[in-house]
Amino acid sequence: QVQLVESGGGLVQAGGSLRLSCAASGRAFSNYAMGWFRQAPGKEREFITAIDWIGTNTYYANSVKGRFTISRDNAKNTLYLQMNSLKPEDTAVYYCAAAHYSGLPLEHEYDNWGQGTQVTVSS
């Protein structure tokens, strides 16, 4: 298993930017596809973006496409989420997750989770 710790959340005004990080430890980070999920109060968890273990293939949900960018640095065992043009509806707890998978896993295949970091976007 891989252990995941998110950081970088906070309070930002609408239109602003934040960069989330997810530090991994334990098993070889480069063997895992990675994803970001979010959950707003009273709403179901949303799968928003993913990247394969090499970093060449990515997926974005329509809700974040064109505004968010996922990336990874396997040498630093770290996953990133650059969030630009933030909107109040982006307010949520953001979680990184890992799946031991060579391509882009389906949502249910992620089985290693971080504790989450809060992102709040004020209007």
N, CA and C of each residue as an Amber inpcrd file, in Angstrom:
protein
   369
   0.8390000  -1.1970000   0.0000000   0.0000000   0.0000000   0.0000000
   0.8710000   1.2420000   0.0000000   0.2790000   2.3340000  -0.4010000
   0.9720000   3.6160000  -0.4000000   0.2050000   4.5560000   0.5360000
   0.9450000   5.3280000   1.3090000   0.3340000   6.2970000   2.2200000
   0.3420000   7.6700000   1.5540000  -0.7440000   8.3930000   1.6830000
  -0.9280000   9.6530000   0.9740000  -1.2840000  10.7730000   1.9470000
  -0.6470000  11.9300000   1.7780000  -0.9280000  13.0900000   2.6090000
  -1.0900000  14.3080000   1.7130000  -2.2940000  14.9000000   1.7470000
  -2.5660000  16.0870000   0.9410000  -2.1820000  17.3550000   1.7080000
  -1.8770000  18.3980000   0.9500000  -1.6200000  19.7130000   1.5260000
  -1.9210000  20.7680000   0.4780000  -1.9690000  22.0230000   0.9230000
  -2.1500000  23.1240000  -0.0080000  -3.5390000  23.7160000  -0.0650000
  -4.4710000  23.1250000   0.6720000  -5.8110000  23.6880000   0.6730000
  -5.8560000  25.0090000   1.4240000  -7.0010000  25.6780000   1.3130000
  -7.1550000  26.9440000   2.0110000  -8.3330000  27.7210000   1.4840000
  -8.3510000  29.0030000   1.8420000  -9.4220000  29.9160000   1.4360000
  -8.9110000  30.8210000   0.3250000  -9.6740000  30.9190000  -0.7480000
  -9.2740000  31.7450000  -1.8860000 -10.5180000  32.4190000  -2.4540000
 -10.3380000  33.5810000  -3.0370000 -11.4580000  34.2640000  -3.6770000
 -11.7480000  33.6600000  -5.0440000 -12.9750000  33.7990000  -5.4700000
 -13.3540000  33.3350000  -6.7950000 -12.4370000  33.9640000  -7.8440000
 -12.0280000  33.1370000  -8.8020000 -11.1010000  33.5850000  -9.8250000
  -9.6480000  33.3470000  -9.4770000  -9.4010000  32.9900000  -8.2330000
  -8.0310000  32.7530000  -7.7840000  -7.5410000  31.3530000  -8.0960000
  -6.3450000  31.0580000  -7.5960000  -5.6910000  29.7790000  -7.8690000
  -5.1640000  29.1600000  -6.5870000  -5.0720000  27.8520000  -6.5970000
  -4.4280000  27.0920000  -5.5310000  -3.7240000  25.9050000  -6.1720000
  -2.6670000  25.4400000  -5.5140000  -2.0340000  24.2020000  -5.9350000
  -2.0300000  23.2270000  -4.7740000  -2.6570000  22.1000000  -4.9880000
  -2.6600000  21.0430000  -3.9940000  -1.5090000  20.0790000  -4.2700000
  -0.9660000  19.5320000  -3.2050000   0.0640000  18.5090000  -3.3110000
  -0.3910000  17.2660000  -2.5710000   0.1110000  16.1420000  -3.0040000
  -0.1740000  14.8640000  -2.3540000   1.1450000  14.1130000  -2.2680000
   1.6860000  14.0080000  -1.0650000   2.9480000  13.3230000  -0.8500000
   2.6980000  11.8460000  -0.5720000   3.4190000  10.9990000  -1.2690000
   3.2410000   9.5570000  -1.1350000   4.4400000   8.9250000  -0.4630000
   4.1700000   7.8980000   0.3090000   5.2410000   7.1170000   0.9290000
   4.8120000   5.6600000   0.9690000   5.7670000   4.7860000   1.1950000
   5.4540000   3.3620000   1.2280000   5.9020000   2.6940000  -0.0490000
   4.9810000   2.0690000  -0.7350000   5.3030000   1.3760000  -1.9780000
   5.7260000   2.3630000  -3.0640000   6.3250000   1.8690000  -4.1180000
   6.8370000   2.7220000  -5.1910000   5.7190000   3.5430000  -5.8260000
   5.8330000   4.8400000  -5.6530000   4.8240000   5.7790000  -6.1520000
   4.6180000   5.6210000  -7.6530000   5.6980000   5.3640000  -8.3750000
   5.6280000   5.3000000  -9.8310000   4.8560000   4.0860000 -10.3320000
   4.5030000   3.1680000  -9.4450000   3.7160000   2.0050000  -9.8360000
   2.2080000   2.2520000  -9.7430000   1.8320000   3.4600000  -9.3420000
   0.4250000   3.7610000  -9.0890000  -0.0980000   4.8460000 -10.0130000
  -1.2760000   4.6010000 -10.5560000  -2.0330000   5.6770000 -11.1560000
  -2.6350000   6.4930000 -10.0130000  -2.8130000   7.7830000 -10.2470000
  -3.2530000   8.6750000  -9.1890000  -4.4720000   9.4820000  -9.6440000
  -5.2830000   9.8260000  -8.6740000  -6.4570000  10.6310000  -8.9790000
  -6.7640000  11.6220000  -7.8820000  -7.5610000  12.6130000  -8.2280000
  -8.0950000  13.5690000  -7.2580000  -9.6190000  13.4560000  -7.2620000
 -10.1620000  13.4390000  -6.0750000 -11.5980000  13.4240000  -5.8590000
 -11.9480000  14.6170000  -4.9710000 -13.2050000  14.9720000  -4.9490000
 -13.6340000  16.0080000  -4.0160000 -15.0400000  15.6960000  -3.5150000
 -15.3310000  16.2070000  -2.3440000 -16.6620000  16.0290000  -1.7800000
 -17.0860000  17.3060000  -1.0880000 -18.1700000  17.8760000  -1.5790000
 -18.7530000  19.0710000  -0.9790000 -19.7920000  18.6490000   0.0620000
 -20.0700000  19.5060000   1.0230000 -21.0570000  19.1590000   2.0530000
 -22.4060000  18.7940000   1.4520000 -22.9350000  17.6570000   1.8630000
 -24.2430000  17.2330000   1.3950000 -24.2650000  16.6620000  -0.0050000
 -23.0780000  16.5050000  -0.6130000 -23.0220000  15.9850000  -1.9750000
 -22.2080000  14.7040000  -2.0360000 -22.4030000  13.9520000  -3.0980000
 -21.6280000  12.7420000  -3.2920000 -20.2030000  13.0820000  -3.7100000
 -19.3150000  12.1520000  -3.4530000 -17.9270000  12.3230000  -3.8800000
 -17.8650000  12.4000000  -5.4050000 -17.0370000  13.2910000  -5.9010000
 -16.8720000  13.5080000  -7.3420000 -15.4480000  13.1580000  -7.7640000
 -15.3170000  12.3570000  -8.7730000 -14.0220000  11.9900000  -9.3650000
 -13.6890000  13.0580000 -10.3860000 -12.6470000  13.8340000 -10.1670000
 -12.4170000  14.9940000 -11.0160000 -11.2480000  14.8660000 -11.9750000
 -10.2080000  14.1180000 -11.6430000  -9.0760000  14.0300000 -12.5430000
  -8.1910000  12.8610000 -12.1720000  -7.4550000  12.3520000 -13.1470000
  -6.5600000  11.2230000 -12.9240000  -5.3690000  11.3120000 -13.8630000
  -4.2960000  10.6180000 -13.4730000  -3.0900000  10.5770000 -14.2850000
  -2.5080000   9.1780000 -14.1750000  -1.9710000   8.6630000 -15.2790000
  -1.4130000   7.3240000 -15.2220000  -0.0450000   7.3470000 -14.5600000
   0.5410000   6.1330000 -14.3710000   1.7510000   6.0850000 -13.5490000
   2.9590000   6.7460000 -14.2000000   2.9550000   6.8750000 -15.5140000
   4.0720000   7.5450000 -16.1820000   3.8270000   9.0530000 -16.2540000
   2.5650000   9.4300000 -16.3320000   2.2110000  10.8430000 -16.4350000
   1.8750000  11.2940000 -17.8480000   1.6540000  10.3330000 -18.7290000
   1.3850000  10.7010000 -20.1190000  -0.1000000  10.7770000 -20.4470000
  -0.9120000  10.0710000 -19.7150000  -2.3570000  10.0700000 -19.9630000
  -3.1020000  10.6530000 -18.7770000  -4.0720000  11.4940000 -19.0680000
  -4.8550000  12.1440000 -18.0300000  -6.3450000  12.1010000 -18.3560000
  -7.1310000  12.2940000 -17.3220000  -8.5870000  12.3800000 -17.4430000
  -9.0520000  13.5870000 -16.6370000 -10.0430000  14.3120000 -17.1590000
 -10.6400000  15.4250000 -16.4340000 -12.1590000  15.3400000 -16.5370000
 -12.8200000  15.5460000 -15.4340000 -14.2620000  15.6930000 -15.4590000
 -14.6120000  17.0280000 -16.1280000 -15.7740000  17.0850000 -16.7290000
 -16.1890000  18.3100000 -17.4140000 -16.2160000  19.5090000 -16.4700000
 -16.4970000  19.2550000 -15.2030000 -16.6140000  20.3460000 -14.2400000
 -15.2950000  21.0850000 -14.0030000 -14.1680000  20.4560000 -14.3160000
 -12.8700000  21.0840000 -14.0460000 -12.0080000  21.2230000 -15.2990000
 -12.4490000  20.6650000 -16.4000000 -11.6540000  20.6750000 -17.6310000
 -11.3630000  22.1050000 -18.0600000 -10.1010000  22.3580000 -18.3770000
  -9.6850000  23.6850000 -18.8030000  -9.2930000  24.6090000 -17.6730000
  -9.5970000  24.2160000 -16.4280000  -9.2430000  25.0480000 -15.2670000
  -8.2470000  24.3530000 -14.3400000  -8.3420000  23.0440000 -14.2350000
  -7.4710000  22.2770000 -13.3410000  -6.4610000  21.4830000 -14.1710000
  -5.2670000  21.2950000 -13.5980000  -4.2410000  20.4900000 -14.2430000
  -3.6360000  19.5330000 -13.2330000  -3.6470000  18.2590000 -13.5620000
  -3.0300000  17.2500000 -12.7200000  -1.6270000  16.9700000 -13.2440000
  -0.6910000  16.7440000 -12.3400000   0.6670000  16.3960000 -12.7330000
   1.3000000  15.5830000 -11.6110000   2.4230000  14.9770000 -11.9230000
   3.1230000  14.1890000 -10.9210000   4.6160000  14.2940000 -11.1220000
   5.3440000  14.1490000 -10.0310000   6.8000000  14.1090000 -10.0640000
   7.1990000  12.8130000  -9.3720000   7.4820000  11.7990000 -10.1470000
   7.7770000  10.4890000  -9.5580000   9.0940000  10.5050000  -8.7720000
  10.0100000  11.3830000  -9.1290000  11.2640000  11.4860000  -8.3860000
  11.0350000  12.0330000  -6.9770000   9.9780000  12.8310000  -6.8250000
   9.6460000  13.4260000  -5.5250000   8.4810000  12.7300000  -4.8440000
   7.9690000  11.6720000  -5.4710000   6.8220000  10.9370000  -4.9140000
   5.6570000  11.8700000  -4.6050000   5.3710000  12.7650000  -5.5120000
   4.3640000  13.7810000  -5.2560000   3.4260000  13.9590000  -6.4430000
   2.1650000  14.1050000  -6.1120000   1.1050000  14.4020000  -7.0740000
   0.6670000  15.8330000  -6.8510000   0.3000000  16.5250000  -7.9300000
  -0.1220000  17.9210000  -7.8260000  -1.4820000  18.1110000  -8.4990000
  -2.1720000  19.1470000  -8.0190000  -3.3790000  19.6020000  -8.7030000
  -3.3330000  21.1280000  -8.7290000  -3.0860000  21.6750000  -9.9040000
  -3.1160000  23.1240000 -10.0920000  -4.5410000  23.5300000 -10.4260000
  -5.1000000  24.3960000  -9.6050000  -6.4940000  24.8090000  -9.7770000
  -6.5370000  26.3010000 -10.0720000  -7.0020000  26.6470000 -11.2460000
  -7.1090000  28.0450000 -11.6670000  -8.5680000  28.4170000 -11.8750000
  -8.8350000  29.7030000 -11.9380000 -10.1890000  30.2080000 -12.1800000
 -11.1950000  29.5420000 -11.2450000 -10.8540000  29.5110000  -9.9840000
 -11.6980000  28.8120000  -9.0170000 -13.0540000  29.4800000  -8.8590000
 -14.0580000  28.6500000  -8.6220000 -15.4290000  29.0890000  -8.4680000
 -15.9390000  28.6590000  -7.0910000 -16.9320000  29.3370000  -6.5650000
 -17.4970000  28.9130000  -5.2730000 -17.9370000  27.4560000  -5.2720000
 -18.4040000  26.9710000  -6.4040000 -18.8460000  25.5690000  -6.4700000
 -17.6850000  24.5700000  -6.4260000 -16.4560000  25.0570000  -6.4610000
 -15.2940000  24.1790000  -6.2680000 -15.0180000  23.9220000  -4.7880000
 -15.7370000  24.5970000  -3.9070000 -15.5470000  24.3950000  -2.4760000
 -15.8610000  22.9550000  -2.0960000 -14.8880000  22.2950000  -1.4610000
 -15.0220000  20.8890000  -1.1150000 -13.7790000  20.4390000  -0.3490000
 -13.8640000  19.2410000   0.1910000 -12.6710000  18.5620000   0.6680000
 -12.0980000  17.7830000  -0.5160000 -10.8250000  17.9820000  -0.7660000
 -10.1620000  17.3490000  -1.9000000  -9.2920000  16.1980000  -1.3940000
  -9.4340000  15.0490000  -2.0420000  -8.7150000  13.8460000  -1.6710000
  -7.8680000  13.3620000  -2.8390000  -6.6450000  12.9370000  -2.5510000
  -5.9050000  12.2110000  -3.5660000  -6.0550000  10.7210000  -3.2910000
  -5.9330000   9.9410000  -4.3420000  -6.1100000   8.5050000  -4.2390000
  -5.1920000   7.8140000  -5.2250000  -4.8520000   6.5610000  -4.9150000
  -3.9250000   5.7940000  -5.7270000  -4.5310000   4.4460000  -6.0820000
  -4.1660000   3.9620000  -7.2440000  -4.5770000   2.6340000  -7.6960000
  -3.3920000   1.9650000  -8.3630000  -3.1480000   0.7300000  -8.0050000
  -2.0410000  -0.0130000  -8.6080000  -2.4970000  -0.5070000  -9.9660000
  -2.3050000   0.3460000 -10.9680000  -2.9230000   0.1410000 -12.2760000
  -2.0640000   0.8460000 -13.3070000  -1.8920000   0.2210000 -14.4710000
  -0.9790000   0.7780000 -15.4520000  -1.6130000   1.8480000 -16.3370000
  -2.9180000   1.8560000 -16.4570000  -3.5770000   2.8580000 -17.2970000
  -4.2780000   3.8910000 -16.4410000  -5.4640000   4.2720000 -16.8410000
  -6.2970000   5.1800000 -16.0610000  -7.4060000   4.3590000 -15.4050000
  -7.3570000   4.1960000 -14.1170000  -8.3320000   3.3350000 -13.4390000
  -9.7360000   3.9210000 -13.4500000 -10.7010000   3.0390000 -13.3220000
 -12.0650000   3.4950000 -13.0810000 -12.1690000   3.9600000 -11.6310000
 -13.1910000   4.7340000 -11.3680000 -13.3320000   5.3590000 -10.0470000
 -13.2570000   4.3340000  -8.9180000 -13.9070000   3.1990000  -9.0730000
 -13.9890000   2.2350000  -7.9790000 -12.6780000   1.4770000  -7.7630000
 -11.7040000   1.6450000  -8.6420000 -10.4560000   0.9120000  -8.5280000
  -9.4380000   1.5940000  -7.6170000  -9.7260000   2.7960000  -7.1950000
  -8.8170000   3.4890000  -6.2850000  -9.0030000   2.9330000  -4.8740000
  -7.9100000   2.4990000  -4.2590000  -8.0330000   1.8460000  -2.9630000
  -7.0510000   2.3540000  -1.9120000  -6.3420000   3.4270000  -2.2270000
  -5.4770000   4.0810000  -1.2440000  -5.8780000   5.5530000  -1.2140000
  -6.1490000   6.0670000  -0.0210000  -6.7160000   7.4100000   0.0940000
  -5.9610000   8.2580000   1.1120000  -5.8770000   9.5410000   0.8100000
  -5.3760000  10.4930000   1.7820000  -6.4910000  10.9500000   2.7010000
  -6.1510000  11.8380000   3.6260000  -7.1190000  12.2890000   4.6290000
  -7.9310000  13.4950000   4.1490000  -7.5030000  14.1220000   3.0800000
  -8.2300000  15.2360000   2.5080000  -7.7150000  16.5910000   2.9410000
  -7.9380000  17.5860000   2.1110000  -7.5940000  18.9700000   2.4230000
  -8.7460000  19.8580000   1.9730000  -9.1030000  20.8140000   2.8180000
 -10.2620000  21.6640000   2.5460000  -9.8930000  22.8040000   1.6020000
 -10.7220000  22.9840000   0.5960000 -10.6060000  24.1320000  -0.3060000
 -11.9150000  24.9030000  -0.2170000 -11.8120000  26.1840000   0.0980000
 -12.9840000  27.0430000   0.1960000 -12.8060000  28.2320000  -0.7350000
 -13.7670000  28.4300000  -1.6260000 -13.7190000  29.5210000  -2.5880000
 -14.8430000  30.4940000  -2.2560000 -14.4660000  31.7090000  -1.9220000
 -15.4590000  32.7140000  -1.5580000 -15.8720000  33.5140000  -2.7890000
 -17.1110000  33.9610000  -2.7850000 -17.6300000  34.7160000  -3.9320000
 -17.4220000  36.2020000  -3.7640000
